[in-house]
mmCIF file of C-alpha atoms in Angstrom:
data_model
loop_
_atom_site.group_PDB
_atom_site.id
_atom_site.type_symbol
_atom_site.label_atom_id
_atom_site.label_comp_id
_atom_site.label_asym_id
_atom_site.label_seq_id
_atom_site.Cartn_x
_atom_site.Cartn_y
_atom_site.Cartn_z
ATOM 1 C CA VAL M 15 0.000 0.000 0.000
ATOM 2 C CA GLY M 16 1.491 3.323 -1.024
ATOM 3 C CA GLY M 17 1.562 6.174 1.431
ATOM 4 C CA ILE M 18 2.529 6.919 4.994
ATOM 5 C CA VAL M 19 -0.859 7.235 6.687
ATOM 6 C CA MET M 20 -2.563 4.041 7.806
ATOM 7 C CA CYS M 21 -6.322 4.117 7.631
ATOM 8 C CA ASP M 22 -9.170 1.578 7.692
ATOM 9 C CA ILE M 23 -8.967 1.092 3.928
ATOM 10 C CA CYS M 24 -5.168 0.808 3.975
ATOM 11 C CA ASN M 25 -5.558 -1.820 6.714
ATOM 12 C CA THR M 26 -8.245 -3.649 4.703
ATOM 13 C CA ILE M 27 -5.990 -3.711 1.639
ATOM 14 C CA GLU M 28 -3.063 -5.011 3.665
ATOM 15 C CA LYS M 29 -5.155 -7.746 5.318
ATOM 16 C CA SER M 30 -6.657 -8.683 1.955
ATOM 17 C CA LEU M 31 -3.250 -9.092 0.344
ATOM 18 C CA GLN M 32 -2.157 -11.210 3.323
ATOM 19 C CA GLY M 33 -5.157 -13.519 2.852
ATOM 20 C CA GLU M 34 -6.914 -12.333 6.020
ATOM 21 C CA ASN M 35 -10.061 -10.801 4.484
ATOM 22 C CA PRO M 36 -12.774 -13.309 3.497
ATOM 23 C CA PHE M 37 -14.448 -10.662 1.277
ATOM 24 C CA PHE M 38 -11.343 -10.122 -0.886
ATOM 25 C CA VAL M 39 -11.851 -11.128 -4.528
ATOM 26 C CA LYS M 40 -8.893 -9.946 -6.630
ATOM 27 C CA GLU M 41 -5.903 -7.652 -6.752
ATOM 28 C CA LEU M 42 -5.605 -5.416 -9.820
ATOM 29 C CA GLU M 43 -2.735 -3.134 -10.762
ATOM 30 C CA THR M 44 -4.104 -0.025 -9.006
ATOM 31 C CA GLY M 45 -6.510 -1.444 -6.443
ATOM 32 C CA ILE M 46 -8.247 -4.404 -4.921
ATOM 33 C CA VAL M 47 -11.763 -5.720 -5.427
ATOM 34 C CA VAL M 48 -13.730 -6.797 -2.361
ATOM 35 C CA LEU M 49 -17.347 -7.721 -1.885
ATOM 36 C CA GLY M 50 -19.178 -5.522 0.589
ATOM 37 C CA TRP M 51 -19.951 -7.227 3.876
ATOM 38 C CA ASN M 52 -23.629 -6.272 3.673
ATOM 39 C CA GLN M 53 -25.433 -7.433 0.564
ATOM 40 C CA HIS M 54 -28.887 -5.840 0.565
ATOM 41 C CA PHE M 55 -27.906 -4.847 -2.972
ATOM 42 C CA TYR M 56 -26.740 -8.265 -4.140
ATOM 43 C CA GLY M 57 -23.233 -8.001 -5.533
ATOM 44 C CA TYR M 58 -22.336 -4.776 -3.701
ATOM 45 C CA THR M 59 -18.612 -4.400 -4.371
ATOM 46 C CA ILE M 60 -15.871 -1.979 -3.353
ATOM 47 C CA PHE M 61 -12.808 -1.141 -5.454
ATOM 48 C CA MET M 62 -10.089 0.276 -3.177
ATOM 49 C CA CYS M 63 -7.149 2.267 -4.532
ATOM 50 C CA LYS M 64 -3.787 0.789 -3.500
ATOM 51 C CA LYS M 65 -2.303 4.246 -3.029
ATOM 52 C CA HIS M 66 -3.437 6.255 -0.056
ATOM 53 C CA ALA M 67 -4.953 9.385 -1.556
ATOM 54 C CA THR M 68 -8.134 11.230 -0.721
ATOM 55 C CA GLU M 69 -8.708 12.842 -4.128
ATOM 56 C CA LEU M 70 -8.259 11.696 -7.726
ATOM 57 C CA TYR M 71 -6.087 14.735 -8.500
ATOM 58 C CA GLN M 72 -3.560 13.573 -5.889
ATOM 59 C CA LEU M 73 -2.619 10.541 -8.000
ATOM 60 C CA GLU M 74 0.201 10.717 -10.549
ATOM 61 C CA ASP M 75 -1.176 11.012 -14.099
ATOM 62 C CA GLU M 76 -0.103 7.528 -15.227
ATOM 63 C CA PHE M 77 -1.475 5.819 -12.117
ATOM 64 C CA LEU M 78 -4.703 7.840 -12.319
ATOM 65 C CA ALA M 79 -5.235 6.822 -15.934
ATOM 66 C CA LYS M 80 -4.799 3.150 -15.047
ATOM 67 C CA PHE M 81 -7.013 3.479 -11.927
ATOM 68 C CA MET M 82 -9.796 4.987 -14.018
ATOM 69 C CA GLU M 83 -9.316 2.303 -16.662
ATOM 70 C CA GLU M 84 -9.779 -0.386 -14.048
ATOM 71 C CA MET M 85 -12.876 1.272 -12.591
ATOM 72 C CA PRO M 86 -15.807 2.948 -14.282
ATOM 73 C CA GLU M 87 -14.664 5.686 -16.599
ATOM 74 C CA MET M 88 -12.610 4.524 -19.579
ATOM 75 C CA ARG M 89 -12.631 0.741 -19.844
ATOM 76 C CA PRO M 90 -14.860 -0.384 -16.999
ATOM 77 C CA ILE M 91 -13.192 -3.635 -15.940
ATOM 78 C CA VAL M 92 -14.546 -3.821 -12.393
ATOM 79 C CA SER M 93 -17.990 -2.346 -13.060
ATOM 80 C CA LYS M 94 -18.585 -4.538 -16.120
ATOM 81 C CA ALA M 95 -17.557 -7.647 -14.185
ATOM 82 C CA VAL M 96 -19.874 -6.775 -11.274
ATOM 83 C CA ALA M 97 -22.821 -6.026 -13.590
ATOM 84 C CA THR M 98 -22.353 -9.289 -15.477
ATOM 85 C CA ALA M 99 -21.693 -11.485 -12.443
ATOM 86 C CA PHE M 100 -24.749 -10.273 -10.551
ATOM 87 C CA GLU M 101 -27.102 -9.753 -13.519
ATOM 88 C CA CYS M 102 -28.312 -6.292 -12.607
ATOM 89 C CA ASP M 103 -30.604 -3.893 -14.407
ATOM 90 C CA LYS M 104 -28.530 -0.808 -13.539
ATOM 91 C CA MET M 105 -25.203 0.001 -11.875
ATOM 92 C CA ASN M 106 -24.758 2.770 -9.312
ATOM 93 C CA TYR M 107 -21.279 4.124 -8.584
ATOM 94 C CA GLU M 108 -20.052 6.251 -5.704
ATOM 95 C CA CYS M 109 -16.632 7.669 -4.940
ATOM 96 C CA LEU M 110 -17.242 9.964 -1.991
ATOM 97 C CA GLY M 111 -14.559 9.622 0.681
ATOM 98 C CA ASN M 112 -16.459 11.527 3.342
ATOM 99 C CA GLY M 113 -16.410 8.670 5.856
ATOM 100 C CA ASP M 114 -13.266 6.771 4.890
ATOM 101 C CA THR M 115 -10.904 9.361 3.439
ATOM 102 C CA HIS M 116 -9.123 7.039 1.020
ATOM 103 C CA LEU M 117 -10.038 6.692 -2.662
ATOM 104 C CA HIS M 118 -12.497 3.867 -3.154
ATOM 105 C CA TRP M 119 -15.497 3.171 -5.360
ATOM 106 C CA HIS M 120 -18.774 1.658 -4.210
ATOM 107 C CA LEU M 121 -20.487 -0.387 -6.922
ATOM 108 C CA PHE M 122 -24.135 -1.180 -6.336
ATOM 109 C CA PRO M 123 -25.764 -3.602 -8.793
ATOM 110 C CA ARG M 124 -29.406 -2.592 -8.900
ATOM 111 C CA VAL M 125 -32.499 -4.567 -9.793
ATOM 112 C CA LYS M 126 -36.085 -3.437 -10.132
ATOM 113 C CA GLY M 127 -37.804 -3.074 -6.771
ATOM 114 C CA ASP M 128 -34.664 -3.338 -4.620
ATOM 115 C CA LEU M 129 -35.742 -0.264 -2.621
ATOM 116 C CA GLY M 130 -39.068 -1.859 -1.781
ATOM 117 C CA GLU M 131 -41.517 0.738 -0.499
ATOM 118 C CA TYR M 132 -38.852 3.447 -0.406
ATOM 119 C CA GLY M 133 -37.936 5.891 -3.124
ATOM 120 C CA ASN M 134 -40.072 6.854 -6.090
ATOM 121 C CA ASP M 135 -42.121 3.716 -6.822
ATOM 122 C CA GLY M 136 -39.179 1.666 -5.518
ATOM 123 C CA LYS M 137 -36.674 3.584 -7.665
ATOM 124 C CA GLY M 138 -33.967 5.946 -6.496
ATOM 125 C CA PRO M 139 -30.427 6.094 -5.129
ATOM 126 C CA VAL M 140 -29.258 3.504 -2.609
ATOM 127 C CA TRP M 141 -29.101 6.063 0.164
ATOM 128 C CA TRP M 142 -32.900 6.442 0.044
ATOM 129 C CA LEU M 143 -33.083 3.062 1.745
ATOM 130 C CA PRO M 144 -33.043 3.407 5.556
ATOM 131 C CA GLN M 145 -29.638 2.495 6.979
ATOM 132 C CA GLU M 146 -31.136 -0.021 9.401
ATOM 133 C CA ILE M 147 -32.400 -1.988 6.371
ATOM 134 C CA MET M 148 -29.368 -1.525 4.147
ATOM 135 C CA TRP M 149 -26.840 -2.462 6.845
ATOM 136 C CA ASN M 150 -28.963 -5.098 8.613
ATOM 137 C CA LYS M 151 -26.905 -8.074 9.787
ATOM 138 C CA ASP M 152 -29.290 -10.377 7.905
ATOM 139 C CA ASN M 153 -27.675 -9.017 4.719
ATOM 140 C CA ILE M 154 -24.272 -10.486 5.566
ATOM 141 C CA PRO M 155 -23.699 -13.537 3.356
ATOM 142 C CA ASN M 156 -22.896 -16.841 5.021
ATOM 143 C CA GLU M 157 -19.660 -18.613 4.150
ATOM 144 C CA LYS M 158 -21.242 -20.726 1.393
ATOM 145 C CA GLU M 159 -22.982 -17.756 -0.253
ATOM 146 C CA LEU M 160 -19.856 -15.598 0.019
ATOM 147 C CA LYS M 161 -17.776 -18.287 -1.682
ATOM 148 C CA LYS M 162 -20.343 -18.504 -4.504
ATOM 149 C CA MET M 163 -20.451 -14.714 -4.946
ATOM 150 C CA LYS M 164 -16.658 -14.423 -4.990
ATOM 151 C CA ALA M 165 -16.382 -17.169 -7.609
ATOM 152 C CA LYS M 166 -18.956 -15.454 -9.858
ATOM 153 C CA LEU M 167 -17.206 -12.112 -9.655
ATOM 154 C CA LEU M 168 -13.716 -13.566 -10.040
ATOM 155 C CA LYS M 169 -14.819 -15.459 -13.153
ATOM 156 C CA GLU M 170 -15.969 -12.201 -14.751
ATOM 157 C CA LEU M 171 -12.915 -10.222 -13.633
ATOM 158 C CA GLU M 172 -10.612 -12.844 -15.162
ATOM 159 C CA LYS M 173 -12.204 -12.130 -18.567
ATOM 160 C CA TYR M 174 -10.970 -8.545 -18.514
ATOM 161 C CA VAL M 175 -7.611 -8.655 -16.745
#
């Protein structure tokens, strides 16, 4: 992990690369792919930048170009793999950094009705879902389901990298 400051995401990357994170899926050149621990939105994935930076403009040009190639902008390796693996109707992307100040992308595969009674006829951004529903412990996949999800996503990632 590049950088001096250790943070939760830096620690997650380090543990993932040491084989200590059961949600880790694959290492790419500029980041790692992990499944989110809560899966209300089935296939929820996080792409974490290997370099500790809080803003895209803090990355060197060459690294930034590759990071964006691996994520959603230019050649969407991670987002295409997530969308295909989890057969969604729509992908939502977020790169906020307000809570964990380390570059990372949230990828939410969306399917019709996944907001239930919330939103506009069940449609809208993920954050319209109450947090107690979105982050409910019942949404944490068991070991068997996690293994199946990781295999699906890894299979799709391998097609592009």
